[in-house]
Amino acid sequence: MMFLRVLLYKFTCGDAVVRQHLLATLLILGSLPLQAQVHRMVRADSVDRSYNLNPVVVTGSGHHQRLKSTATPVHVLAAQEIREQGITTFEEALQRMLPQVSMAPNSMGSQLRLNGLGNKYILVLVNGQKLTGDIANNTDLQRINMARVKRIEILDGAASSLYGSDAIAGVINIITDHPTPANGISVANATTVAAHGKLTESATLDVSTHGFGSYTSFTHDRADSYRNNDLEYVKGSDTETQPSQAPLFTGYRSSLLAQKFTYSPNTQLALNAGLDYSYKITDRPNTAPGGLPVGGTDYEMRYKGLRWSLGSVYKLTSRNSLQASFTVDRFRYGKEYDVETKTNAIGDYVQSKKQRTMEGELKAILGLTQASTTIIGADWRSDRLNATSGDISSQVYTLAAYAQHEMKLLSSLTATLGLRLTHHETFHEHLTPKATIMYSLGHVNLRATWSTGFRTPGLDELYYHYFSVNRGKPQISFGNRDLTPEKSHYLALNAEYRSDVIAVSLTGYVNHISDMVVKQNISVDDATRQMLLAEFPEMTSEQAGKMVSYARYQNSDKGDVKGVQLNASANLLPGFNLSANYAYTYARTKSADEWTVLERSIRHTATVAANYRYSWRRCRLNLNLNGRLQSKTCYPGYEDAPGYGRWNFNASLRLPLTPLTIEPSVGVDNLFNRVDRRIDSSLRKYALYSPGRMLVVGLKMKLY
C-alpha cells in the first residue's frame, strides 16, 4: 500500500514527465490480468516469445539454468528483442530497454550508470571474462561485437562472491553466439543508416564442418558530431553568449574485427580460441582560426584494443563439467593531431594510457547430488598500467578462490551460499560472502538476496602523478598509496510471477557502500605552490599562480542506494507482445556529515515496448514501438537536466528467397522530436543527447 501511495503522490504532484511514465506503466500493468486468458490463442510462431519469458541464463548463479529457476534475479535482453527495436549499438540496447541504466556520451567514452552508480562500480563481462579498457573510468563499449550478441544479462547489486572486484553496482555479461548449420556455410550482412552521418555495418562469415567451426565478423560504426544550440554563455556571464562548436555528442569512427575457432572432437570436449581487434577515433571539430567559434580541438582521441582468449569445456557427465579459460586484453589510447601546433605536426600520435590484463580461470561445475549444484573455482589476474600523462608504470596481481553451493532444501525451497577469498598484491586478503533463498509455488517465486561487493582502487588512483594544461589553466591530480578497498552490502527482496504468457516481477533493494574513493579538491596556498612547482618542473610560475586547488584521491565518502524495480512482459494476443519496466532509484553520497544526491542519478525511469509480428507462408512482418520516459537528472551544484519522453518506431519485413534471406527495415527515432536546446553554460548539464527526429533505414541479408 505504501508503494501505491508513493506512486499516486508522484502522479498527482510530480512533473508532467513523471505523470506520463507512471500512467503508461499503470495502464500496462492494469491490463495484464485481463489479458491472461489469451494464452489459448497464442500461435506456434510465438513459441520463441514464450522462450524469451524464461530463457537460459548463467550470470546470476555461475551455471546454466532457466531464468525462472535461478535464485538470483537477472534481467535478460535477448537478441530477438534487440533486433525488433532496430537497435544496432550496445549503448542503445541498455538505454532503451533498461530503466535502471543511463548513458552520457562524451569524447572519453560512454559514462555508464547502473542503479545510480557509475562506470567503475560496474563489471562488464564478455562470456564471463572482464572487458578491459577504460578512459577516465569510462569503458570503451564499442569494443562489444553486437553482430554476435545472443543475449545481454544484467545482474543488479553486489556480486563479488562470483566475479571479484568492481561488482558493486552490478554485472553486465554479454553472451555471444555463433549459430551455423552443421557442416555448412553462412554469410550475412547488415547495414543501418540515419541522419548526422550515422552508419552501422556488419558482415559475418561462418563455416562449420565435422566438429570444427570458424566464425569471422567485421563491424563498422560511425557518427558525426553535433550540438543542438550554436551558442554558449561566456564564462562568468548569464547573459552574454558566443558561438560554439563544442559538440554535445562527439562523433567517431569505430571498427571491430573478430575471429573465433571452435572444435569439438566428441560430445564431451569443446575447445575455442578467439581474437578481437578494435580501432576507434573521435571526429571532433577542429580549432577555429581566430578563436571563434570556440570549442574546437587540435587532436582526436584514438583507441586501440587487442583481445585474445583460449577456452575449453570438458563434460564428465551431463551435470558435471570442468572449464578453463585464459584471456589477454590490451587497450591503449592517446591523442592523434589533425591540426598543426607549436609542438606537434598533423598525424603525430601521443600516447596517454596503455593497459594490459591477463586472466586465467579454472572452474568445476558439479552435481554432487540430484538436488544440488556446486561450483568451485580459482582465478589469477594481472593488471598493468602505463600512463604517460599520469607518470605511472605499475602492475599488480590478484589470486582468488571461490565456491558456491546451490541446494534444494525442500521441493519448493532453494538456497545458495557463496564465498570468495581474494588475495590482492597490495591490499592482501578480502572475503566476500553471498546468500540467497528462493521459495517457489507454481508460477510464483519469492526471493531474498544478501551479497557483498568490493572494489580495489585502480592503479591510477594509487599512483597518479598527473599534470596537464587546459585552456591555460593547470590541472594536477595525485594518487594515494594509503587507499583502502571500497566495500558494499546489498540486500534485495523479489516477488515474481512467470508463465509462458506473462512475466511480472517486483524487486526492492538497498545497497550500502563504504570507503568510496573520490577526488578531493585541496586548496592551494603559497607553500603548496612551491611544493607543486617542485613536483612538476614543467609547470611555470605563471601557471602555478593561477592554481586555486589540486586533486587527490581519498577514501572519504559513503554511498547509499535504495530502489524499486517493476518489470512486466506479456504475450497478450497472437503475435503481440507488450513489456514495461519501471525503476525508482534514490542514490546519495555522504561526505563528512552531509548527504547529497549522487550526480547523474535519476529518480523515476520507465521503458515501454509493444511488438507485433505477423507471419504468412515464410514471410514475417515485425512492427515495434518503444519508449523511454524519465524524470529530471540530478546534478548537485549545477542545474538539473529536465526529464523527457523519447519514443521510437521500427518496422521490418523478412523475405526468405532460398538460399538468400533479405530483411529491409525502416524506422523513426525520437518520434515526437524531443530535443534539449538549452544554451551551454558552466552550470548546465544534459540528460537527453538526441539531435531530434531521424529516419532510420536498414537492410539485412543472409545466405546459407
XYZ file of C-alpha atoms in Angstrom:
704
model
C 0.000 0.000 0.000
C 2.799 2.412 0.835
C 4.319 1.852 -2.611
C 0.977 2.581 -4.273
C 0.611 5.753 -2.196
C 4.024 6.912 -3.376
C 3.039 6.263 -6.979
C -0.237 8.144 -6.501
C 1.560 11.120 -4.940
C 4.091 11.231 -7.774
C 1.273 11.041 -10.307
C -0.736 13.879 -8.805
C 2.082 16.139 -7.606
C 5.033 15.249 -9.866
C 6.052 16.910 -13.109
C 4.492 16.062 -16.473
C 7.116 13.521 -17.456
C 6.672 11.631 -14.181
C 2.912 11.528 -14.733
C 3.386 10.296 -18.296
C 5.616 7.372 -17.461
C 3.613 6.377 -14.348
C 0.406 6.432 -16.361
C 1.976 4.275 -19.098
C 3.253 1.788 -16.542
C -0.020 1.566 -14.607
C -2.104 1.139 -17.760
C 0.109 -1.692 -18.950
C 0.155 -3.450 -15.590
C -3.552 -2.988 -15.192
C -4.198 -4.741 -18.460
C -2.228 -7.862 -17.589
C -4.848 -9.742 -15.554
C -7.472 -9.030 -18.227
C -5.224 -10.488 -20.895
C -4.086 -13.600 -19.039
C -6.778 -15.702 -20.674
C -5.427 -15.097 -24.187
C -2.758 -17.783 -23.816
C -5.082 -20.191 -25.638
C -4.814 -18.016 -28.736
C -1.010 -17.806 -28.944
C 0.059 -19.394 -32.216
C 3.005 -21.635 -32.936
C 5.042 -18.698 -34.270
C 5.032 -17.253 -30.734
C 6.923 -20.158 -29.193
C 10.145 -18.163 -29.219
C 8.294 -15.387 -27.378
C 7.465 -17.839 -24.605
C 11.119 -18.792 -24.514
C 12.079 -15.130 -24.106
C 9.955 -15.020 -20.944
C 12.009 -17.873 -19.473
C 15.422 -18.071 -21.193
C 18.535 -19.913 -20.091
C 20.885 -17.644 -18.094
C 24.255 -18.084 -16.435
C 25.209 -14.771 -14.809
C 23.300 -14.926 -11.544
C 24.379 -18.420 -10.486
C 27.529 -19.165 -12.494
C 25.936 -22.112 -14.307
C 23.264 -22.511 -16.971
C 19.679 -22.649 -15.751
C 16.265 -21.304 -16.655
C 15.565 -17.733 -15.549
C 12.579 -18.940 -13.535
C 14.818 -21.367 -11.623
C 17.637 -19.024 -10.654
C 17.635 -17.875 -7.053
C 19.210 -14.528 -8.029
C 17.053 -12.243 -10.213
C 18.621 -11.450 -13.589
C 17.455 -9.113 -16.371
C 17.821 -10.503 -19.894
C 17.923 -8.591 -23.184
C 17.510 -11.205 -25.909
C 18.944 -10.722 -29.408
C 15.466 -11.021 -30.888
C 14.140 -8.139 -28.784
C 17.177 -6.024 -29.656
C 16.630 -6.621 -33.382
C 12.906 -5.911 -33.152
C 13.580 -2.458 -31.745
C 16.005 -1.648 -34.561
C 18.909 -1.326 -32.109
C 22.422 -1.528 -33.563
C 24.732 -0.475 -30.699
C 25.316 -1.751 -27.189
C 24.642 1.683 -25.662
C 21.248 1.877 -27.374
C 20.291 -1.595 -26.128
C 20.923 -0.699 -22.491
C 19.422 2.795 -22.669
C 16.215 1.827 -24.466
C 15.488 -1.428 -22.666
C 16.696 -0.976 -19.061
C 15.312 1.888 -16.964
C 17.970 1.440 -14.255
C 20.714 2.240 -16.808
C 21.646 5.681 -18.128
C 24.288 6.877 -20.591
C 26.101 10.148 -21.176
C 28.313 10.084 -24.294
C 31.482 12.153 -24.490
C 34.877 12.120 -26.181
C 36.273 9.911 -23.403
C 33.723 7.125 -23.929
C 30.270 6.353 -22.539
C 29.559 7.421 -18.967
C 27.551 4.379 -17.920
C 25.478 4.315 -14.733
C 23.622 1.354 -13.223
C 21.281 1.814 -10.265
C 22.701 5.278 -9.613
C 26.374 4.182 -9.526
C 28.987 4.943 -12.182
C 31.282 3.011 -14.512
C 33.942 1.982 -12.043
C 31.368 0.114 -9.924
C 30.003 -1.846 -12.896
C 31.716 -5.025 -14.054
C 31.340 -5.555 -17.820
C 31.998 -9.124 -18.992
C 32.088 -10.831 -22.372
C 31.215 -14.504 -21.920
C 32.176 -14.228 -18.272
C 35.575 -12.557 -18.861
C 36.226 -8.929 -17.919
C 36.313 -6.339 -20.706
C 39.391 -4.196 -20.107
C 40.000 -0.701 -21.426
C 38.739 2.489 -19.871
C 39.254 6.187 -20.445
C 38.824 8.148 -17.205
C 36.785 5.174 -15.854
C 34.579 5.187 -18.978
C 34.653 1.725 -20.562
C 35.004 1.673 -24.346
C 31.693 -0.085 -25.021
C 32.217 -0.018 -28.783
C 34.590 -2.955 -28.317
C 31.472 -5.129 -27.886
C 30.618 -7.092 -31.028
C 26.859 -6.612 -31.444
C 26.861 -8.794 -34.564
C 27.471 -11.790 -32.284
C 25.335 -10.937 -29.263
C 22.960 -13.741 -28.257
C 21.721 -12.030 -25.112
C 22.792 -9.473 -22.528
C 22.389 -10.472 -18.875
C 22.267 -7.816 -16.162
C 22.706 -8.691 -12.502
C 21.865 -5.848 -10.118
C 23.848 -5.231 -6.952
C 26.999 -6.595 -5.350
C 28.280 -9.810 -6.924
C 31.905 -10.140 -5.835
C 31.439 -13.656 -4.439
C 31.470 -14.964 -8.022
C 33.037 -12.146 -10.008
C 35.555 -10.417 -7.759
C 36.485 -6.735 -7.747
C 34.326 -3.960 -9.285
C 30.992 -5.819 -8.998
C 29.310 -3.329 -6.632
C 26.558 -1.710 -8.723
C 26.093 -4.883 -10.747
C 27.380 -7.099 -13.558
C 26.660 -6.784 -17.275
C 27.532 -10.018 -19.088
C 27.396 -10.133 -22.890
C 26.776 -13.675 -24.121
C 27.810 -14.228 -27.738
C 26.575 -16.865 -30.147
C 27.840 -18.402 -33.375
C 24.818 -20.118 -34.981
C 25.786 -22.084 -38.083
C 24.069 -25.154 -39.551
C 26.039 -28.365 -39.080
C 28.544 -28.849 -41.902
C 27.506 -25.616 -43.561
C 28.484 -22.094 -44.578
C 26.575 -18.892 -43.996
C 27.306 -15.303 -45.000
C 25.430 -12.323 -43.583
C 25.495 -8.551 -43.904
C 23.540 -5.834 -42.089
C 23.551 -2.098 -42.825
C 21.727 0.696 -40.999
C 21.921 4.408 -41.905
C 20.405 7.525 -40.356
C 20.909 11.286 -40.227
C 24.015 13.002 -38.787
C 26.284 10.535 -40.526
C 25.125 7.529 -38.514
C 26.131 4.250 -40.128
C 26.363 0.739 -38.716
C 27.654 -2.053 -40.931
C 28.388 -5.668 -40.042
C 29.454 -8.694 -42.070
C 29.884 -12.295 -40.898
C 31.258 -15.470 -42.441
C 30.602 -18.742 -40.592
C 31.893 -22.198 -41.519
C 31.108 -25.421 -39.680
C 32.173 -28.946 -40.576
C 32.883 -32.162 -38.645
C 33.054 -30.542 -35.232
C 35.152 -27.584 -36.424
C 33.782 -24.036 -36.568
C 35.238 -20.782 -37.891
C 33.392 -17.537 -37.193
C 34.598 -14.272 -38.715
C 32.956 -10.894 -38.296
C 33.655 -7.264 -39.104
C 31.643 -4.302 -37.848
C 31.984 -0.608 -38.590
C 30.130 2.095 -36.708
C 30.337 5.832 -37.235
C 28.513 9.075 -36.445
C 29.087 12.815 -36.885
C 29.489 15.322 -34.063
C 26.559 17.639 -33.424
C 25.181 20.170 -30.985
C 21.602 21.387 -30.550
C 22.370 25.067 -29.948
C 25.124 27.026 -31.683
C 25.636 29.344 -28.715
C 27.119 29.066 -25.250
C 27.293 31.562 -22.414
C 30.574 33.366 -21.998
C 32.242 32.015 -18.880
C 31.179 34.049 -15.841
C 28.129 35.563 -17.580
C 24.464 34.525 -17.611
C 23.532 36.919 -20.422
C 26.455 37.261 -22.862
C 26.725 34.478 -25.445
C 29.262 33.459 -28.063
C 29.289 30.977 -30.974
C 30.440 27.474 -30.023
C 31.198 24.269 -31.873
C 31.960 22.126 -28.814
C 29.888 19.017 -29.582
C 27.030 17.859 -27.390
C 27.623 14.460 -28.991
C 31.151 13.602 -30.102
C 31.411 11.916 -33.490
C 33.580 8.855 -34.049
C 34.621 6.083 -36.406
C 34.892 2.623 -34.914
C 35.805 -0.768 -36.402
C 35.974 -4.254 -34.896
C 37.425 -7.392 -36.494
C 36.779 -10.678 -34.678
C 37.742 -14.280 -35.342
C 36.764 -17.327 -33.317
C 37.544 -21.012 -33.817
C 35.770 -23.890 -32.093
C 36.477 -27.605 -32.155
C 34.512 -30.464 -30.595
C 36.138 -33.834 -31.318
C 33.390 -35.585 -29.342
C 30.345 -34.832 -27.209
C 32.447 -34.391 -24.076
C 35.139 -31.912 -25.118
C 34.760 -28.413 -26.591
C 37.694 -26.119 -27.385
C 37.682 -22.496 -28.507
C 40.102 -19.709 -29.415
C 39.255 -16.119 -30.246
C 40.863 -12.852 -31.318
C 39.294 -9.371 -31.385
C 40.921 -6.200 -32.740
C 39.209 -2.837 -32.257
C 40.009 0.663 -33.503
C 38.214 3.905 -32.751
C 38.956 7.566 -33.368
C 36.867 10.605 -32.496
C 35.705 13.105 -35.101
C 35.571 16.467 -33.352
C 35.541 19.970 -34.901
C 38.994 21.448 -35.333
C 40.169 24.602 -33.606
C 38.736 27.578 -35.485
C 41.114 30.254 -36.848
C 40.740 33.407 -34.789
C 39.235 31.570 -31.835
C 35.552 31.765 -32.868
C 33.535 29.672 -32.722
C 35.074 28.244 -29.561
C 35.132 24.578 -28.602
C 37.331 23.061 -31.309
C 40.313 20.779 -30.660
C 43.741 20.259 -32.213
C 43.642 16.471 -31.882
C 41.376 13.442 -31.880
C 41.286 10.683 -29.274
C 42.403 7.359 -30.746
C 41.762 3.979 -29.124
C 43.047 0.509 -29.991
C 42.233 -2.813 -28.392
C 43.544 -6.351 -28.912
C 41.960 -9.234 -27.040
C 42.646 -12.946 -27.429
C 41.376 -15.918 -25.478
C 41.598 -19.686 -25.160
C 38.960 -21.854 -23.537
C 37.809 -25.410 -23.020
C 34.900 -27.319 -21.505
C 35.059 -30.999 -20.607
C 31.802 -32.714 -19.644
C 32.361 -35.549 -17.214
C 28.620 -36.265 -17.164
C 25.507 -34.300 -18.064
C 25.696 -32.443 -14.708
C 29.446 -32.370 -14.106
C 31.937 -30.354 -16.127
C 35.377 -28.758 -15.953
C 36.066 -25.378 -17.565
C 39.304 -23.498 -18.213
C 39.963 -20.138 -19.846
C 42.841 -17.736 -20.417
C 42.406 -14.190 -21.720
C 44.810 -11.397 -22.583
C 43.260 -7.977 -23.176
C 45.331 -4.972 -24.296
C 43.990 -1.456 -24.668
C 45.604 1.887 -25.316
C 44.567 5.399 -26.204
C 46.134 8.762 -26.921
C 45.999 11.937 -28.984
C 46.300 11.989 -32.766
C 46.826 15.530 -34.043
C 44.850 16.771 -37.034
C 45.849 20.434 -36.565
C 49.443 21.595 -36.639
C 50.562 23.121 -33.341
C 53.812 24.567 -31.973
C 54.904 21.139 -30.744
C 53.101 18.635 -32.987
C 52.630 18.070 -36.710
C 49.488 16.693 -38.340
C 49.408 12.921 -37.843
C 51.533 12.881 -34.681
C 50.355 10.425 -32.026
C 50.981 10.981 -28.313
C 50.074 8.012 -26.138
C 48.194 8.773 -22.929
C 47.457 5.368 -21.451
C 48.160 1.690 -22.088
C 46.506 -1.165 -20.182
C 47.002 -4.904 -20.177
C 45.027 -7.535 -18.310
C 45.887 -11.226 -18.246
C 43.407 -13.591 -16.603
C 43.257 -17.342 -16.157
C 40.383 -19.253 -14.590
C 39.671 -22.880 -13.681
C 36.142 -23.852 -12.703
C 34.312 -27.062 -11.863
C 30.503 -27.284 -12.008
C 29.418 -30.365 -10.091
C 26.081 -32.024 -9.493
C 27.163 -33.844 -6.329
C 23.547 -34.747 -5.563
C 20.358 -34.668 -7.606
C 19.157 -31.669 -5.623
C 22.303 -29.515 -5.670
C 24.851 -27.762 -7.876
C 28.315 -26.896 -6.586
C 30.793 -24.533 -8.226
C 34.461 -24.465 -7.236
C 36.905 -22.177 -8.990
C 40.249 -20.399 -8.917
C 41.198 -17.202 -10.717
C 44.515 -15.439 -11.406
C 44.708 -11.952 -12.826
C 47.462 -9.467 -13.602
C 46.780 -5.797 -14.388
C 49.360 -3.454 -15.861
C 49.041 0.296 -16.465
C 51.362 2.661 -18.313
C 50.047 6.223 -18.221
C 52.355 8.840 -19.722
C 50.196 11.732 -18.593
C 49.938 10.289 -15.085
C 53.577 9.206 -14.787
C 52.615 5.595 -13.974
C 54.237 2.308 -14.914
C 52.921 -0.296 -12.479
C 51.320 -3.709 -12.319
C 49.520 -5.765 -9.688
C 48.329 -9.360 -9.462
C 45.270 -10.935 -7.834
C 44.677 -14.542 -6.772
C 41.214 -15.786 -5.836
C 39.435 -18.982 -4.863
C 35.663 -19.257 -4.705
C 32.947 -21.767 -4.003
C 29.173 -21.711 -4.336
C 26.676 -24.370 -3.343
C 23.054 -24.296 -4.502
C 20.695 -26.834 -2.977
C 17.031 -27.687 -2.713
C 16.160 -27.794 0.960
C 12.569 -28.761 0.154
C 10.743 -29.337 -3.113
C 9.797 -25.651 -3.163
C 12.736 -24.087 -1.271
C 16.162 -23.407 -2.801
C 19.150 -21.829 -1.047
C 22.525 -20.659 -2.360
C 25.651 -19.960 -0.333
C 28.781 -18.498 -1.893
C 32.172 -17.282 -0.703
C 35.185 -15.800 -2.450
C 38.634 -15.285 -0.934
C 40.736 -12.772 -2.848
C 44.413 -12.060 -2.310
C 45.467 -8.722 -3.791
C 49.172 -7.937 -4.084
C 48.672 -4.533 -2.447
C 45.568 -4.982 -0.270
C 46.083 -8.621 0.803
C 43.049 -10.798 1.711
C 39.392 -9.957 1.249
C 36.318 -12.160 1.876
C 33.038 -11.644 0.012
C 30.140 -13.922 1.010
C 26.701 -14.275 -0.573
C 23.444 -15.947 0.461
C 20.153 -16.295 -1.407
C 16.946 -18.165 -0.775
C 14.021 -18.792 -3.121
C 10.552 -20.152 -2.383
C 8.614 -21.415 -5.411
C 4.937 -22.219 -5.592
C 3.673 -22.913 -9.092
C 4.270 -19.829 -11.222
C 5.231 -17.702 -8.205
C 8.781 -17.189 -6.913
C 9.772 -15.297 -3.779
C 13.471 -14.455 -3.416
C 15.769 -12.847 -0.869
C 19.394 -11.979 -1.653
C 22.194 -10.733 0.565
C 25.546 -10.221 -1.076
C 28.739 -8.267 -0.645
C 30.985 -6.457 -3.064
C 34.352 -4.795 -3.092
C 36.455 -2.721 -5.415
C 40.196 -2.413 -5.125
C 41.477 1.072 -6.017
C 42.813 1.271 -9.545
C 46.466 1.752 -10.327
C 45.696 5.309 -11.414
C 44.035 6.064 -8.063
C 47.064 4.674 -6.258
C 49.929 6.110 -8.278
C 48.684 9.036 -10.375
C 51.098 11.938 -10.709
C 49.182 13.954 -13.299
C 49.785 17.393 -14.772
C 48.127 18.999 -17.796
C 47.119 22.440 -19.027
C 43.574 23.015 -20.274
C 42.918 26.416 -21.875
C 45.863 27.871 -19.975
C 44.743 26.504 -16.616
C 46.927 23.818 -14.982
C 45.271 20.651 -13.657
C 47.016 18.408 -11.120
C 45.954 15.078 -9.618
C 47.765 12.869 -7.115
C 47.189 9.206 -6.358
C 47.190 7.886 -2.802
C 49.000 4.687 -1.791
C 47.168 4.646 1.553
C 43.752 3.996 -0.024
C 41.687 1.004 1.122
C 39.222 -1.069 -0.957
C 35.646 0.130 -1.316
C 33.076 -2.256 0.165
C 29.332 -2.770 -0.221
C 26.461 -4.709 1.334
C 23.448 -5.427 -0.861
C 20.020 -6.711 0.200
C 17.168 -7.393 -2.220
C 13.664 -8.868 -1.956
C 11.901 -10.078 -5.080
C 8.439 -11.405 -5.932
C 7.808 -12.846 -9.380
C 5.037 -14.459 -11.400
C 6.261 -16.166 -14.571
C 4.418 -18.322 -17.091
C 4.586 -18.891 -20.855
C 2.313 -15.891 -21.365
C 3.069 -13.372 -18.618
C 6.075 -12.457 -16.504
C 5.754 -9.859 -13.721
C 8.491 -9.074 -11.200
C 8.756 -6.612 -8.298
C 12.122 -6.007 -6.577
C 13.122 -3.760 -3.722
C 16.758 -3.311 -2.736
C 19.270 -1.347 -0.687
C 22.983 -1.052 -1.449
C 25.343 0.483 1.134
C 28.867 1.407 0.010
C 31.667 2.418 2.377
C 35.149 3.892 1.859
C 34.238 5.302 -1.548
C 37.278 6.615 -3.405
C 36.752 10.160 -4.651
C 38.867 13.044 -5.895
C 39.040 15.720 -3.236
C 39.994 19.269 -4.139
C 42.658 20.724 -1.850
C 43.122 24.472 -1.646
C 46.428 25.948 -2.802
C 48.414 28.477 -0.772
C 51.910 29.868 -1.367
C 53.642 26.964 0.366
C 51.600 24.469 -1.669
C 52.504 26.246 -4.915
C 56.184 25.796 -4.156
C 55.594 22.112 -3.460
C 53.731 21.703 -6.763
C 56.442 23.520 -8.711
C 58.996 21.108 -7.263
C 56.803 18.084 -8.132
C 56.162 19.264 -11.705
C 59.171 21.156 -13.127
C 57.338 21.540 -16.444
C 54.838 23.889 -14.794
C 55.699 27.591 -14.998
C 55.423 30.067 -12.129
C 52.697 31.869 -14.066
C 50.656 28.675 -14.332
C 51.169 27.905 -10.652
C 49.903 31.374 -9.798
C 46.586 30.539 -11.492
C 46.025 27.433 -9.392
C 43.238 27.575 -6.838
C 43.186 23.857 -5.949
C 44.590 20.459 -6.900
C 43.024 16.984 -6.626
C 43.984 13.968 -4.526
C 42.268 10.585 -4.276
C 40.834 9.840 -0.821
C 38.641 7.301 0.983
C 36.063 9.719 2.313
C 32.525 9.090 1.136
C 29.745 6.652 1.885
C 27.144 5.671 -0.647
C 23.552 4.652 -0.152
C 21.241 3.458 -2.934
C 17.644 2.402 -2.414
C 15.344 1.388 -5.200
C 12.310 -0.411 -6.525
C 12.057 -2.132 -9.912
C 8.874 -3.300 -11.570
C 9.131 -5.434 -14.731
C 6.320 -6.906 -16.796
C 6.110 -8.681 -20.144
C 3.147 -10.447 -21.720
C 2.176 -12.222 -24.931
C -1.200 -10.508 -24.992
C -2.547 -11.652 -28.359
C -1.318 -13.916 -31.149
C 1.884 -12.275 -32.351
C 1.561 -9.294 -29.982
C 3.894 -8.693 -27.030
C 3.886 -5.812 -24.564
C 6.578 -5.092 -21.979
C 7.065 -2.337 -19.402
C 9.820 -1.694 -16.892
C 9.922 0.919 -14.141
C 12.805 1.871 -11.839
C 12.719 4.123 -8.797
C 16.257 4.973 -7.661
C 17.272 7.092 -4.691
C 21.060 7.347 -4.733
C 23.043 9.597 -2.420
C 26.526 10.005 -1.012
C 27.802 11.229 2.354
C 30.916 13.366 2.614
C 31.848 14.478 6.140
C 28.411 14.885 7.775
C 26.485 15.970 4.694
C 24.347 13.757 2.442
C 23.915 14.800 -1.208
C 22.204 13.162 -4.168
C 24.621 11.271 -6.403
C 25.479 13.111 -9.588
C 23.570 11.981 -12.695
C 21.120 9.892 -10.672
C 17.517 9.718 -11.914
C 14.625 9.180 -9.516
C 11.977 7.788 -11.918
C 12.520 5.974 -15.227
C 10.341 3.718 -17.363
C 10.821 1.830 -20.623
C 7.915 0.508 -22.684
C 7.857 -1.664 -25.819
C 4.986 -3.003 -27.915
C 5.793 -5.521 -30.646
C 3.585 -7.138 -33.281
C 4.659 -9.974 -35.570
C 2.606 -11.383 -38.418
C 3.717 -14.400 -40.431
C 2.357 -15.750 -43.669
C 3.951 -18.606 -45.522
C 7.639 -17.995 -44.801
C 7.487 -14.193 -44.680
C 7.300 -12.189 -41.463
C 6.336 -8.596 -40.740
C 7.523 -7.025 -37.498
C 6.286 -3.708 -36.042
C 7.781 -2.225 -32.881
C 7.055 0.874 -30.811
C 9.299 1.593 -27.824
C 9.850 4.491 -25.480
C 11.958 5.718 -22.576
C 10.466 8.174 -20.071
C 12.401 9.646 -17.192
C 12.252 12.415 -14.620
C 14.983 15.026 -14.164
C 18.632 14.029 -13.878
C 20.279 15.347 -10.711
C 23.496 17.376 -10.881
C 24.308 18.671 -7.369
C 25.893 22.107 -7.605
C 24.681 22.503 -11.176
C 21.380 22.927 -12.963
C 19.437 19.645 -13.080
C 18.704 18.301 -16.555
C 14.964 18.179 -17.326
C 13.112 14.907 -17.788
C 11.891 13.724 -21.153
C 9.945 11.078 -23.037
C 11.502 9.642 -26.197
C 9.667 7.224 -28.499
C 10.949 5.167 -31.433
C 9.282 3.102 -34.152
C 10.755 0.309 -36.259
C 9.266 -1.896 -38.983
C 10.952 -4.802 -40.756
C 9.913 -7.407 -43.326
C 11.665 -10.751 -43.583
C 11.616 -12.288 -47.069
C 13.115 -15.787 -47.462
C 14.319 -16.228 -51.048
C 16.093 -19.578 -50.669
C 19.030 -19.734 -50.178
C 19.022 -15.963 -49.537
C 17.015 -14.197 -46.844
C 16.636 -10.423 -47.005
C 15.131 -8.148 -44.368
C 14.603 -4.455 -45.178
C 13.640 -2.148 -42.316
C 12.576 1.447 -41.782
C 12.117 3.350 -38.558
C 11.863 6.719 -36.885
C 13.980 7.594 -33.854
C 12.567 10.207 -31.473
C 9.080 10.268 -32.984
C 7.962 13.425 -31.168
C 11.205 15.334 -31.795
C 12.230 15.810 -28.151
C 15.404 17.941 -28.063
C 17.230 19.785 -25.291
C 18.150 23.103 -26.919
C 19.281 24.980 -23.811
C 22.326 27.196 -24.215
C 25.542 25.759 -22.765
C 26.809 27.315 -19.577
C 29.253 26.349 -16.838
C 26.275 25.285 -14.675
C 24.323 23.414 -17.337
C 24.312 19.649 -17.727
C 22.388 17.346 -20.038
C 20.477 14.062 -19.997
C 18.910 13.966 -23.473
C 21.536 13.889 -26.219
C 19.273 13.271 -29.220
C 19.545 15.677 -32.191
C 15.829 15.221 -32.860
C 13.631 13.108 -35.105
C 15.577 10.867 -37.504
C 14.623 8.450 -40.267
C 16.487 5.135 -39.959
C 16.778 2.701 -42.882
C 18.340 -0.751 -42.800
C 18.885 -3.897 -44.835
C 19.955 -7.364 -43.659
C 20.915 -10.233 -45.932
C 21.858 -13.803 -45.079
C 22.981 -16.553 -47.419
C 23.128 -20.202 -46.357
